[in-house]
CSV table of C-alpha atoms and ligand atoms in Angstrom, one decimal:
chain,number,residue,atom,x,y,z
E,1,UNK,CA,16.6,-18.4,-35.1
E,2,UNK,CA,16.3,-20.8,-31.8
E,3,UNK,CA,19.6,-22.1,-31.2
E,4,UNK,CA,22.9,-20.1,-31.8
E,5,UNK,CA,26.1,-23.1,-32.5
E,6,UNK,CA,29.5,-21.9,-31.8
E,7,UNK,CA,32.0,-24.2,-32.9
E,8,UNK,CA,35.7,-24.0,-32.5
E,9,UNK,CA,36.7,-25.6,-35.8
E,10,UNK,CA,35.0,-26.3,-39.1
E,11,UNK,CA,34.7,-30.2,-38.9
E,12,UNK,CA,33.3,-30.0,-35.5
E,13,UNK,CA,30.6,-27.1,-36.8
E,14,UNK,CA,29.5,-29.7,-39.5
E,15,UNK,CA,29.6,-32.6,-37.3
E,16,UNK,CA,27.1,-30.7,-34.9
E,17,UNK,CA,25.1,-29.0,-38.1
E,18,UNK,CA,24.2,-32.5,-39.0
E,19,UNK,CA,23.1,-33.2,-35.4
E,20,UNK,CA,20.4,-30.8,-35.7
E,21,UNK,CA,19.6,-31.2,-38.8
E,22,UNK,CA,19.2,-34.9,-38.3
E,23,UNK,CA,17.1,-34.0,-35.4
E,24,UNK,CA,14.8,-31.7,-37.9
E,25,UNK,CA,15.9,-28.6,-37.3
E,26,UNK,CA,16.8,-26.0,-40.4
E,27,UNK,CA,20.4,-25.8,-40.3
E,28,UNK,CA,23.0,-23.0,-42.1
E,29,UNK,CA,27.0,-23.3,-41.0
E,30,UNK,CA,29.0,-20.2,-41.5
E,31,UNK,CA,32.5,-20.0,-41.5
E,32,UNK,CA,34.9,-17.4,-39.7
E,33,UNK,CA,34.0,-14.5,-37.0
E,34,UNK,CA,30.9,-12.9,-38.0
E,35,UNK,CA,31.4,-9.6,-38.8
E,36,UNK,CA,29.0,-6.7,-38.6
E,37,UNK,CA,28.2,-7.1,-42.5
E,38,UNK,CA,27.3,-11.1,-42.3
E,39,UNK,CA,23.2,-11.2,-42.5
E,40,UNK,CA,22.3,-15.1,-40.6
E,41,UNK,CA,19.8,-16.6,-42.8
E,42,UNK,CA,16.2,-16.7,-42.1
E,43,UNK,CA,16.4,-20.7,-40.2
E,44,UNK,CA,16.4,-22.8,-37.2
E,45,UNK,CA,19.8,-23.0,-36.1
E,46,UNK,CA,23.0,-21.1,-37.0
E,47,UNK,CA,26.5,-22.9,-36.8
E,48,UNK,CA,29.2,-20.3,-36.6
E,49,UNK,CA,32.4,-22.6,-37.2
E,50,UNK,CA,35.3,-21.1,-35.9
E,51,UNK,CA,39.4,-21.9,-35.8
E,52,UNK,CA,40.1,-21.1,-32.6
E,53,UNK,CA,41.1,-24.5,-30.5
E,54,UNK,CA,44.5,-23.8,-30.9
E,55,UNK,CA,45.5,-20.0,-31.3
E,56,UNK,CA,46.0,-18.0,-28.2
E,57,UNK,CA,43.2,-18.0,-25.3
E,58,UNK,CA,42.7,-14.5,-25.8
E,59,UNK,CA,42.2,-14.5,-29.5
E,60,UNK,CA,39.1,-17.7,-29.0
E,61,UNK,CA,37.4,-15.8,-26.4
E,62,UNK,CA,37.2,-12.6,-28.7
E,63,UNK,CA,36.1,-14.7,-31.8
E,64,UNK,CA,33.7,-16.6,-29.6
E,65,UNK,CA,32.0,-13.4,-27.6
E,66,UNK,CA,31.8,-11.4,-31.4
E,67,UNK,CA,30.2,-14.6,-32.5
E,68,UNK,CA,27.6,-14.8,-29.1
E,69,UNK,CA,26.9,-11.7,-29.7
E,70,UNK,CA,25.8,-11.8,-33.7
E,71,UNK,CA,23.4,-15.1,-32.8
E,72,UNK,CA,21.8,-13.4,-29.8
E,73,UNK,CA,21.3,-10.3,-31.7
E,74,UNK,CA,19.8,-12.1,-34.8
E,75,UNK,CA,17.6,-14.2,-32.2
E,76,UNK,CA,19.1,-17.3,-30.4
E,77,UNK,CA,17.4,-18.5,-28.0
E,78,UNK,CA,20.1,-20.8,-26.5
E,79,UNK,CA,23.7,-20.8,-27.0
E,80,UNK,CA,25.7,-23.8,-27.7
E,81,UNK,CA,29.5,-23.9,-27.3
E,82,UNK,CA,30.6,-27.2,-29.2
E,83,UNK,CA,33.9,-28.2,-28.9
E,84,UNK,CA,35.9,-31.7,-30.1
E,85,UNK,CA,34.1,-34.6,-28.6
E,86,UNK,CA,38.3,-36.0,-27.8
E,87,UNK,CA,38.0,-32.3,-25.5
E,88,UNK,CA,41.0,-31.2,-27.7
E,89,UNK,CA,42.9,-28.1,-25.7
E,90,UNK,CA,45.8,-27.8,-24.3
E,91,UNK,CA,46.9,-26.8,-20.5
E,92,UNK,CA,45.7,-23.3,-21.6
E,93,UNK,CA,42.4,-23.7,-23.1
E,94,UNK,CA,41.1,-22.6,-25.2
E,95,UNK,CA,37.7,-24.7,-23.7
E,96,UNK,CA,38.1,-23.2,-20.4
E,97,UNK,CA,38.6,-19.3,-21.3
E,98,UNK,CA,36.0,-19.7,-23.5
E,99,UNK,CA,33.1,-20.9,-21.7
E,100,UNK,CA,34.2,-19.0,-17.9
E,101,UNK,CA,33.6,-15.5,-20.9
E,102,UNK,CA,30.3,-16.9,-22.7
E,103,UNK,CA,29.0,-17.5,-18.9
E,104,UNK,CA,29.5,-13.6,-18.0
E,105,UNK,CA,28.4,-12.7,-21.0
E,106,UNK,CA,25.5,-14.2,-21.3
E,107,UNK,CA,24.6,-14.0,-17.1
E,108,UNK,CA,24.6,-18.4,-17.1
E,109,UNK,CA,24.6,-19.2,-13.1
E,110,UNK,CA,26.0,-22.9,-14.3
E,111,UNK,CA,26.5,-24.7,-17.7
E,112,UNK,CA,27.3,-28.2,-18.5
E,113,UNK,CA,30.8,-29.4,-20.0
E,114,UNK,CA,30.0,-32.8,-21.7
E,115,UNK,CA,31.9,-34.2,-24.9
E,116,UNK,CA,30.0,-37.4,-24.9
E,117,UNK,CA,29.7,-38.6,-28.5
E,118,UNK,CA,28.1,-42.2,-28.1
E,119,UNK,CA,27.8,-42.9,-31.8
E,120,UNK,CA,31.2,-42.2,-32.4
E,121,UNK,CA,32.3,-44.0,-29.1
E,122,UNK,CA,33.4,-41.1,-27.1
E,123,UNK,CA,31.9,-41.9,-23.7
E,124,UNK,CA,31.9,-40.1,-20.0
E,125,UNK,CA,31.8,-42.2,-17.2
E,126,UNK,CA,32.4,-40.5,-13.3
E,127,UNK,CA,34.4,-37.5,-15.4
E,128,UNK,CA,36.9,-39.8,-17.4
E,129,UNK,CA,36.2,-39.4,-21.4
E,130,UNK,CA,36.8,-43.0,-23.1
E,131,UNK,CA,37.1,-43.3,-27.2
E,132,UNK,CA,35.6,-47.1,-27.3
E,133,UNK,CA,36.9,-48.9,-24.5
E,134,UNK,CA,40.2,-47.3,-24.0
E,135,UNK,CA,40.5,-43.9,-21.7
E,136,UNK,CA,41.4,-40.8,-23.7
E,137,UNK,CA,44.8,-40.6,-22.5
E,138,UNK,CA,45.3,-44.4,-24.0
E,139,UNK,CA,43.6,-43.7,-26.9
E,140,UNK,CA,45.7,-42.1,-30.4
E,141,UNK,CA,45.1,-38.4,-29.2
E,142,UNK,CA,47.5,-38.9,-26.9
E,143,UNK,CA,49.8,-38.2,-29.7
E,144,UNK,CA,47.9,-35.4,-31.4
E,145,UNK,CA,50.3,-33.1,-33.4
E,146,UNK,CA,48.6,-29.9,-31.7
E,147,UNK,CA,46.7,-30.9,-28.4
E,148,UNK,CA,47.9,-34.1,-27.5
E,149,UNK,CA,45.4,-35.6,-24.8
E,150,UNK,CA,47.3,-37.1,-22.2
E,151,UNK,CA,44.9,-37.3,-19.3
E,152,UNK,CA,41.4,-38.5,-19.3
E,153,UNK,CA,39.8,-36.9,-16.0
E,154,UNK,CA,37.8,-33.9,-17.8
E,155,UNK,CA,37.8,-32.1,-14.3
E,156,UNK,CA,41.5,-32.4,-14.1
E,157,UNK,CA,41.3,-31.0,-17.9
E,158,UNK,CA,39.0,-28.4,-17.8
E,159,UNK,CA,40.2,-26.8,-13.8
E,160,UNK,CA,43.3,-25.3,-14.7
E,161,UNK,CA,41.9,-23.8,-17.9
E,162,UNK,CA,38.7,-21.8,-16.0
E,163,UNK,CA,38.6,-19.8,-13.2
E,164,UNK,CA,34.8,-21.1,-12.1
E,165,UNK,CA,34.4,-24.6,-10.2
E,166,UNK,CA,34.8,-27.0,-11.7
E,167,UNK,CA,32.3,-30.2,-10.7
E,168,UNK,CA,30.9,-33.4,-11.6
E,169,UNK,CA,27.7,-34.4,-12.4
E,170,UNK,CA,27.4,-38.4,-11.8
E,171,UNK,CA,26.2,-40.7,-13.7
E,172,UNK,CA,23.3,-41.9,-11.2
E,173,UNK,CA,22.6,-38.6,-11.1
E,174,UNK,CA,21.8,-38.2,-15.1
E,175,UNK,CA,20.2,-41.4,-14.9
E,176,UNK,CA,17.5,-40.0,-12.5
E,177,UNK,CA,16.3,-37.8,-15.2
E,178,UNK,CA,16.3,-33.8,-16.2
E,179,UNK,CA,14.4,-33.0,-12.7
E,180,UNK,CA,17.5,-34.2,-10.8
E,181,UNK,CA,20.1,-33.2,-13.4
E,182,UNK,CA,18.6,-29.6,-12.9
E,183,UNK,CA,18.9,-30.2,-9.6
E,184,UNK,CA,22.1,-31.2,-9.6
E,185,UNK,CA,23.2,-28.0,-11.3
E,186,UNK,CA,21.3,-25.5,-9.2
E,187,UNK,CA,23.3,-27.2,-5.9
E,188,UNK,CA,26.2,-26.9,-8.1
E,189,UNK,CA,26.1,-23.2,-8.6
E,190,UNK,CA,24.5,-22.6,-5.1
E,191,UNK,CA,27.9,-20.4,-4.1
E,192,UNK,CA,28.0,-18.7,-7.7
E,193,UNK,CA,28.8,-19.7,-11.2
E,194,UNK,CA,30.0,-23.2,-12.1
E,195,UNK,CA,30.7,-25.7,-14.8
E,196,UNK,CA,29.4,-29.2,-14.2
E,197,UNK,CA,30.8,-31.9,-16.2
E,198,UNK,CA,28.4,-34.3,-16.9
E,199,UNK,CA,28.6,-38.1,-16.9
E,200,UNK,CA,26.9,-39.9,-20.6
E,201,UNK,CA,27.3,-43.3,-22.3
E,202,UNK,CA,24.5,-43.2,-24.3
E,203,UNK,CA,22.4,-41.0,-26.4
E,204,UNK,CA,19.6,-41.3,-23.4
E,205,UNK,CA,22.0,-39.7,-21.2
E,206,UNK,CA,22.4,-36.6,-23.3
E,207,UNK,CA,18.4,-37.0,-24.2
E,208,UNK,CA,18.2,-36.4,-20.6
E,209,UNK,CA,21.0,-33.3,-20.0
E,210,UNK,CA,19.2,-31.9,-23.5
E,211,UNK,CA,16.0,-31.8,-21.9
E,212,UNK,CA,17.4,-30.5,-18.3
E,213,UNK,CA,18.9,-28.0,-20.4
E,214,UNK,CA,15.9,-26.9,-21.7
E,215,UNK,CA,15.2,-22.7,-21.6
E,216,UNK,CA,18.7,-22.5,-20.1
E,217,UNK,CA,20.7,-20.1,-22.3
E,218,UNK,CA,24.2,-21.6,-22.4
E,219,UNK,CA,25.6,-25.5,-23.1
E,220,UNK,CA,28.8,-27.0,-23.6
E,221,UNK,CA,30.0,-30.1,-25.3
E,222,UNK,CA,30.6,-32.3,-28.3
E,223,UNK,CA,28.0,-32.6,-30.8
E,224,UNK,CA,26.3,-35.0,-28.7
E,225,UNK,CA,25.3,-32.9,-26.2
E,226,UNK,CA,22.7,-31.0,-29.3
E,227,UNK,CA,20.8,-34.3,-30.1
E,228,UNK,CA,18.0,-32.9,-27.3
E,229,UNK,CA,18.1,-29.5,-27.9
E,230,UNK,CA,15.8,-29.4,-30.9
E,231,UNK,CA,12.6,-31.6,-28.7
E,232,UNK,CA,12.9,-29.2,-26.3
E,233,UNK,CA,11.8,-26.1,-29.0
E,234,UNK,CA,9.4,-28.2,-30.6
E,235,UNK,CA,7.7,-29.4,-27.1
E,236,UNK,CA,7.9,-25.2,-26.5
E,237,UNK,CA,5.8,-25.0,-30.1
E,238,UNK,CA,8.7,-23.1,-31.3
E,239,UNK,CA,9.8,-26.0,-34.0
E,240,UNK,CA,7.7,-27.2,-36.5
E,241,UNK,CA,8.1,-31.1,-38.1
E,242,UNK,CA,11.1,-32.7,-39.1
E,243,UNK,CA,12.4,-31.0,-42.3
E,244,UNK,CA,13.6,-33.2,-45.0
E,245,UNK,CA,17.3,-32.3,-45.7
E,246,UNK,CA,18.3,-35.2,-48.2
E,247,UNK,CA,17.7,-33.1,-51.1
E,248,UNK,CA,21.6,-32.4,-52.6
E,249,UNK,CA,22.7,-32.6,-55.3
E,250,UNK,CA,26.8,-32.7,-56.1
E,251,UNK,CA,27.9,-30.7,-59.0
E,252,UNK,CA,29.7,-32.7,-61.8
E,253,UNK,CA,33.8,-32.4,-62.0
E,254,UNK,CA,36.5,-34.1,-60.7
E,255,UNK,CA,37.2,-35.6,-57.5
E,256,UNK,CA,39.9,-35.1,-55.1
E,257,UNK,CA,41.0,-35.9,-51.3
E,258,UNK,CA,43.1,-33.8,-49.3
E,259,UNK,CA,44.3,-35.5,-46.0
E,260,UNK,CA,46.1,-33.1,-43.9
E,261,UNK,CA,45.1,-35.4,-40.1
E,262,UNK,CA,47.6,-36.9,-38.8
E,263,UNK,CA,45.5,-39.3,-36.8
E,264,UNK,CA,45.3,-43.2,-36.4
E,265,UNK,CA,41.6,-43.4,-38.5
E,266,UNK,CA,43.7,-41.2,-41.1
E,267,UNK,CA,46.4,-43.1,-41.4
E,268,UNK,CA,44.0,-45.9,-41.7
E,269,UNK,CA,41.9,-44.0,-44.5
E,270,UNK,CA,45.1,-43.5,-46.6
E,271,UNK,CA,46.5,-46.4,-46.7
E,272,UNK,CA,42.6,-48.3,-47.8
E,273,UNK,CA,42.4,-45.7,-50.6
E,274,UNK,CA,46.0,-46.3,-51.9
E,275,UNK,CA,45.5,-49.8,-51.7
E,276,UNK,CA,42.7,-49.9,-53.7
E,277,UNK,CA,44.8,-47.5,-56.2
E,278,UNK,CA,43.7,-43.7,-56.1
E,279,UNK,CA,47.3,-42.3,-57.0
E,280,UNK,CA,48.6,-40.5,-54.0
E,281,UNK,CA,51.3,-37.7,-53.7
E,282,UNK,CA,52.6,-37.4,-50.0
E,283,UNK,CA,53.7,-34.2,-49.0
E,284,UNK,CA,57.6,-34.0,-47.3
E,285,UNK,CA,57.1,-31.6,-45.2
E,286,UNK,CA,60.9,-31.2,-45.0
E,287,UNK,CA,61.0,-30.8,-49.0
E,288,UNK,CA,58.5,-27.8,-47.7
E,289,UNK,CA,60.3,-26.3,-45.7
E,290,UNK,CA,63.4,-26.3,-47.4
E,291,UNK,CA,61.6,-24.6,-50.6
E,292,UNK,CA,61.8,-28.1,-52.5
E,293,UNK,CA,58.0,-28.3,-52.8
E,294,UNK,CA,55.6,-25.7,-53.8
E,295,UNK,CA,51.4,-26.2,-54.3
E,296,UNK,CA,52.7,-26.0,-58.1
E,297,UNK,CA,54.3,-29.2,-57.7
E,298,UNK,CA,51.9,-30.7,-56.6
E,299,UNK,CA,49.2,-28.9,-58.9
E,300,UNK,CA,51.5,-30.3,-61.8
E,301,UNK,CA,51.2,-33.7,-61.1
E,302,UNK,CA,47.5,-33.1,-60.3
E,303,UNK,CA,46.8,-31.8,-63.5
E,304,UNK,CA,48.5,-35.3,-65.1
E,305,UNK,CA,46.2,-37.4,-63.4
E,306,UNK,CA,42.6,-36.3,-62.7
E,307,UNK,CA,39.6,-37.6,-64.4
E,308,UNK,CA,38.1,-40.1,-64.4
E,309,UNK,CA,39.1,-41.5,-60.8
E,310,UNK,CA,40.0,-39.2,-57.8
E,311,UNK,CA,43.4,-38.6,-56.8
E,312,UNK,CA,44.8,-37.9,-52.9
E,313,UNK,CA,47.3,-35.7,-51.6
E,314,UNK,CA,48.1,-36.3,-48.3
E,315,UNK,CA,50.8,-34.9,-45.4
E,316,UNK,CA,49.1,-38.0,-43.1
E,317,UNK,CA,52.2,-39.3,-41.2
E,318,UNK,CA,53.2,-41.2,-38.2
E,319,UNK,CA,53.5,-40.1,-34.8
E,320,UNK,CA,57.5,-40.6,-34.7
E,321,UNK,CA,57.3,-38.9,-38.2
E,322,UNK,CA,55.2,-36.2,-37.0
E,323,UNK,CA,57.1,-35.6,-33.7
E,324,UNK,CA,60.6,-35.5,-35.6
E,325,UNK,CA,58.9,-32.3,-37.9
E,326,UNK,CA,57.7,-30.5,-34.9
E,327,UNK,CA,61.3,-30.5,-32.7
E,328,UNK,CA,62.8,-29.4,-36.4
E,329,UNK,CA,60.1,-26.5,-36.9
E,330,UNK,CA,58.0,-26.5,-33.9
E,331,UNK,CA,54.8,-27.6,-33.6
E,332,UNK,CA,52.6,-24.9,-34.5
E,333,UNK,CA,55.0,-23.2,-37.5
E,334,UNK,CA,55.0,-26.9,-39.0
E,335,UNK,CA,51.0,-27.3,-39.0
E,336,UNK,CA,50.8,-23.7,-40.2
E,337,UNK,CA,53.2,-24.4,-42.8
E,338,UNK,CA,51.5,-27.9,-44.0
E,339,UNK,CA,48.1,-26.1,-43.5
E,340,UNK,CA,49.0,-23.4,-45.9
E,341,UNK,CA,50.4,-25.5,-48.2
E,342,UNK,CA,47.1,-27.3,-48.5
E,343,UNK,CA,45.2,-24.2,-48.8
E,344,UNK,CA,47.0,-23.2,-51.8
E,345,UNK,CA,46.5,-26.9,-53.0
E,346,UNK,CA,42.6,-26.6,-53.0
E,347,UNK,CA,42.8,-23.1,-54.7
E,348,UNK,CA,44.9,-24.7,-57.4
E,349,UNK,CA,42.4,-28.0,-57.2
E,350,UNK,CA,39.2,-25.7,-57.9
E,351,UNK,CA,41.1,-24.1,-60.9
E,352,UNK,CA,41.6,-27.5,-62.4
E,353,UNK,CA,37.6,-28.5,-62.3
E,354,UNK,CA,37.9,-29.9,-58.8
E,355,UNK,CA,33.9,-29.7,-57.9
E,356,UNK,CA,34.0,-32.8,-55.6
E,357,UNK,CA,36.4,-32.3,-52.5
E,358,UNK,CA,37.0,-34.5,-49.4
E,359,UNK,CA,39.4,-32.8,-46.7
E,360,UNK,CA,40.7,-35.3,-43.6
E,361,UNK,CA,41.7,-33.1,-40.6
E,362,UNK,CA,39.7,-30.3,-38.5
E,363,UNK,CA,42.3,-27.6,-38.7
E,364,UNK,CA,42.9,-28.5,-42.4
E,365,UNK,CA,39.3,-28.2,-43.4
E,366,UNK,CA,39.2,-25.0,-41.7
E,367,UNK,CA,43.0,-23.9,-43.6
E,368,UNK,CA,41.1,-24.9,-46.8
E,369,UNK,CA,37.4,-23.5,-46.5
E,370,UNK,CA,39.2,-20.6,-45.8
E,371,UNK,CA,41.5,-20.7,-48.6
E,372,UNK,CA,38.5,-21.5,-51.3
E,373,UNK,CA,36.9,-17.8,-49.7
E,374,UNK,CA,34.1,-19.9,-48.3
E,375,UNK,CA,31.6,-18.7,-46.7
E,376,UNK,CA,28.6,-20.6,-45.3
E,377,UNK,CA,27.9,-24.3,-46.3
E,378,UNK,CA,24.5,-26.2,-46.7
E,379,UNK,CA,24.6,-29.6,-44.3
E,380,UNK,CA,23.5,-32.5,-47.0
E,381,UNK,CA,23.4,-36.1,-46.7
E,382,UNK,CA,25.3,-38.2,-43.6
E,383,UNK,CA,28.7,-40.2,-44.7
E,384,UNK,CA,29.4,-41.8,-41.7
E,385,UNK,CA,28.1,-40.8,-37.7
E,386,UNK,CA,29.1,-36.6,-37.4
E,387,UNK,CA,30.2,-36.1,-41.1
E,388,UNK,CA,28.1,-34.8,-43.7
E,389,UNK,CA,28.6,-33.9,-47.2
E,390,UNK,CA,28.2,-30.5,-47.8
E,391,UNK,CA,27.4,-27.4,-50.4
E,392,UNK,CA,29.2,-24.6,-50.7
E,393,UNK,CA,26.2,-21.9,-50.5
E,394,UNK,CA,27.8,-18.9,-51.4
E,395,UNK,CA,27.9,-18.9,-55.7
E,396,UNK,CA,31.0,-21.3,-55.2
E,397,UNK,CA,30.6,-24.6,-57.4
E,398,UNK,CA,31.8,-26.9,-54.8
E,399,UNK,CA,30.5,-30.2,-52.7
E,400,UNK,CA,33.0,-30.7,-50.2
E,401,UNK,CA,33.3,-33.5,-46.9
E,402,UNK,CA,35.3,-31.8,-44.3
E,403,UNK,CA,36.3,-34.9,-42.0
E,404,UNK,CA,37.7,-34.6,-39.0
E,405,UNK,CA,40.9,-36.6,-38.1
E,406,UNK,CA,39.6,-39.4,-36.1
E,407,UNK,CA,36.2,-39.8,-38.1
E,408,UNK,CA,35.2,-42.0,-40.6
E,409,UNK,CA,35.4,-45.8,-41.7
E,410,UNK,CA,38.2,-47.0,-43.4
E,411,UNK,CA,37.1,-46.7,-46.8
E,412,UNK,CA,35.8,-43.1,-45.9
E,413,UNK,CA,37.6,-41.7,-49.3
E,414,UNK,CA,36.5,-43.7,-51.4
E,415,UNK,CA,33.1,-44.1,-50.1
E,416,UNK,CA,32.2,-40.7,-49.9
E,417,UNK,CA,32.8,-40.0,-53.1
E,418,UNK,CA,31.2,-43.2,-54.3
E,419,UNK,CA,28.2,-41.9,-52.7
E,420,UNK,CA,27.6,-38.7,-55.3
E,421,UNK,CA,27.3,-41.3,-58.1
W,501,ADP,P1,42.8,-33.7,-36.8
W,501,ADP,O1,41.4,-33.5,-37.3
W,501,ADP,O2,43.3,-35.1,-36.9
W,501,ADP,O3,43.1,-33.1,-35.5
W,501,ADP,P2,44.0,-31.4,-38.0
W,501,ADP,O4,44.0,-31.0,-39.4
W,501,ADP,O5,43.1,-30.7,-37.1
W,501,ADP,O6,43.7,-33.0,-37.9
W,501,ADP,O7,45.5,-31.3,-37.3
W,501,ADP,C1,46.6,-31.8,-37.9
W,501,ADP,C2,47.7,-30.8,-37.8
W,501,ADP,O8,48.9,-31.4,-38.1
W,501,ADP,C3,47.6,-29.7,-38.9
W,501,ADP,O9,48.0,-28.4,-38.3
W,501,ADP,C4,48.5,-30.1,-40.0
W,501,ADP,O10,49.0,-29.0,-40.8
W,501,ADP,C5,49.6,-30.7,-39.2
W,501,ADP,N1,50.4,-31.7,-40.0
W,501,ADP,C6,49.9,-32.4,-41.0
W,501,ADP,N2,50.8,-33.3,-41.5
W,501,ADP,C7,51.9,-33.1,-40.7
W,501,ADP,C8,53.2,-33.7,-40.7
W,501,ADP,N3,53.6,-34.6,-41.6
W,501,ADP,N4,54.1,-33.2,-39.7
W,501,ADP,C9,53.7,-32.3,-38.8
W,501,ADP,N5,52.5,-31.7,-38.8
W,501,ADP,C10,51.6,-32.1,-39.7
């Protein structure tokens, strides 16, 4: 293994998986803490996804030093933290806490702290992450249902959270190339350890910080930040050709989606499927609560409808919707709550001959994946920039697109599952 991925939630670990594999390298995504039973395969790159960006500091750094610890020992060369390329945390962490314990741990003087994610318009420009044109804080995730982002100045973000400097790395700096980016970082950490954040609008900029990066043993960042990691192994002679990973092949059954985002390209992705009639059942998550509405429910009018067309069930609401649940349940009991529900839902789904599975939402896909007793996924073909489909690779008769929230073209439903034939 050259590069150890630790990712704090399943949609981000496939997002970055197909990064590197795009980039040529052998790629295996596992899912949940490894344990001291879990044997990495023989490949490239391991992506350990975890679901720790919102559960308590304490718990993420745990999961996130076990995991450190399981790559190193089965050979990583380099560690990668990746992260949501929105930098989704709250005033807590868990981004901070995280990378100030992988930086003891692994004896880092410096790392880099860069969400940049040009193909999928997340940009970083003197510190300040934009999605397109619009500054983070401006931009839907403002309104997030678990870490709304209400301030774009990563420094200001990331400070608070991590008891290491914080610094920037400029722009003119990046543009100057990996000899003064390395620079950069060793003035940086002159005084002791220190995070730089680093400026990037396009996929030359993190070319650049990939290459700068190169023999260091810990990075930070969105998937981005992993499209220059695998040159630098293959310039080292440790990486062979670019290995052809369009070889997939979806199992035959129905088709479902399950949209548990709450996001603006959700809302978007549910109302294009329903208009172009895939019958949807919306979850009330009030009905929930109240014991109205069980998975059985749901599974009942499932089990009416599938065949030859795929059906959606979706909890995808507004943000005045969304907010009105939380100050009822609270925030985190009322995402548990929907996220259980939906894990139940996908058991029931893979009962009924549900071999073909599209989930909407990071914490969702990770609620579900963990439901279905999944346990490591095969990256496969690209459905739109940082979502893959994927195979369950563990004896489980399953293709499944985890999606998260803010991904995707409109017609992402309907066009992923188009795309199996
Ligand atoms: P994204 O990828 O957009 O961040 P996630 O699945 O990670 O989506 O997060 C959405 C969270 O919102 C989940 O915890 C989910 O259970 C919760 N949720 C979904 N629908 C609702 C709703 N109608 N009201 C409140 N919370 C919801």
């Amino acid at each position: 293994m050259l590069l150890g991925v630790i990712a704090d939630d399943l949609t981000g670990a496939t997002d970055v998986a197909l990064m590197l594999a795009r980039e040529g390298m052998r790629v295996v995504q596992t899912v949940g803490v490894p344990t001291s039973a879990t044997e990495f395969p023989d490949t490239d790159a391991v992506v350990v996804s975890l679901k720790s960006r919102t559960n308590p500091a304490v718990e993420a750094v745990e999961w996130s030093l076990t995991a450190c610890d399981a790559l190193i020992k089965a050979g990583a060369k380099q560690i990668l933290f990746k992260y949501c390329s929105t930098f989704d945390s709250t005033e807590k962490g868990n981004i901070g806490p995280v990378i100030d314990a992988l930086m003891k741990r692994l004896g880092a003087a410096y790392t880099i702290a860069c969400p940049a994610f040009p193909a999928n318009g997340r940009s970083v420009f003197q510190g300040h992450l934009f999605v397109g044109s619009t500054l983070l804080s401006d931009s839907p995730m403002k309104d997030h249902p678990l870490t709304p982002m209400k301030d774009s100045n990563l420094l200001r973000v990331l400070q608070p959270q991590s008891e290491l400097p914080v610094r920037l790395v400029p722009f003119a700096t990046v543009e100057n190339g990996p000899d003064a980016v390395r620079n950069a970082f060793d003035v940086l950490a002159q005084d002791g350890p220190a995070i730089g954040v680093a400026d990037a609008v396009t996929n030359e900029h993190l070319r650049i910080l990939g290459a700068a990066f190169a023999g260091h043993i810990l990075l930070t960042g969105g998937s981005g930040i992993a499209i220059g990691l695998p040159d630098n192994f293959r310039k080292a002679g440790l990486l062979g050709v670019k290995v052809d990973q369009s070889v997939f092949a979806a199992p035959e059954g129905n088709s479902a989606i399950i949209a548990g985002s709450c996001s603006a390209a959700t809302r978007g992705q549910v109302a294009d499927a329903k208009a172009k009639g895939i019958e949807a059942f919306e979850i009330d998550p009030i009905a929930l609560a109240e014991n109205r509405l069980s998975a059985s429910t749901i599974l009942e009018w499932t089990a009416q409808r599938l065949g030859r067309k795929p059906i959606l069930i979706y909890s995808t609401a507004e943000p005045d919707s969304v907010r009105s649940i939380q100050e009822r349940y609270g925030r985190d009991e009322a995402g548990i709550m929907v996220e259980r529900l939906l894990g139940d839902v996908a058991i029931g789904l893979s009962k009924l001959g549900v071999t073909r599975l599209v989930v909407a939402g990071g914490e969702t896909s990770g609620a579900i994946v963990s439901a279905l007793g999944i346990s490591m996924l095969q990256i496969g073909p690209e459905i739109d920039p940082g979502v893959p489909w994927t195979l369950a690779a563990d004896g489980k008769v399953l293709a499944l697109a985890l999606k998260s929230g803010n991904f995707g073209t409109p017609d992402f439903f309907t066009k992923s599952l188009e795309m199996l034939g």
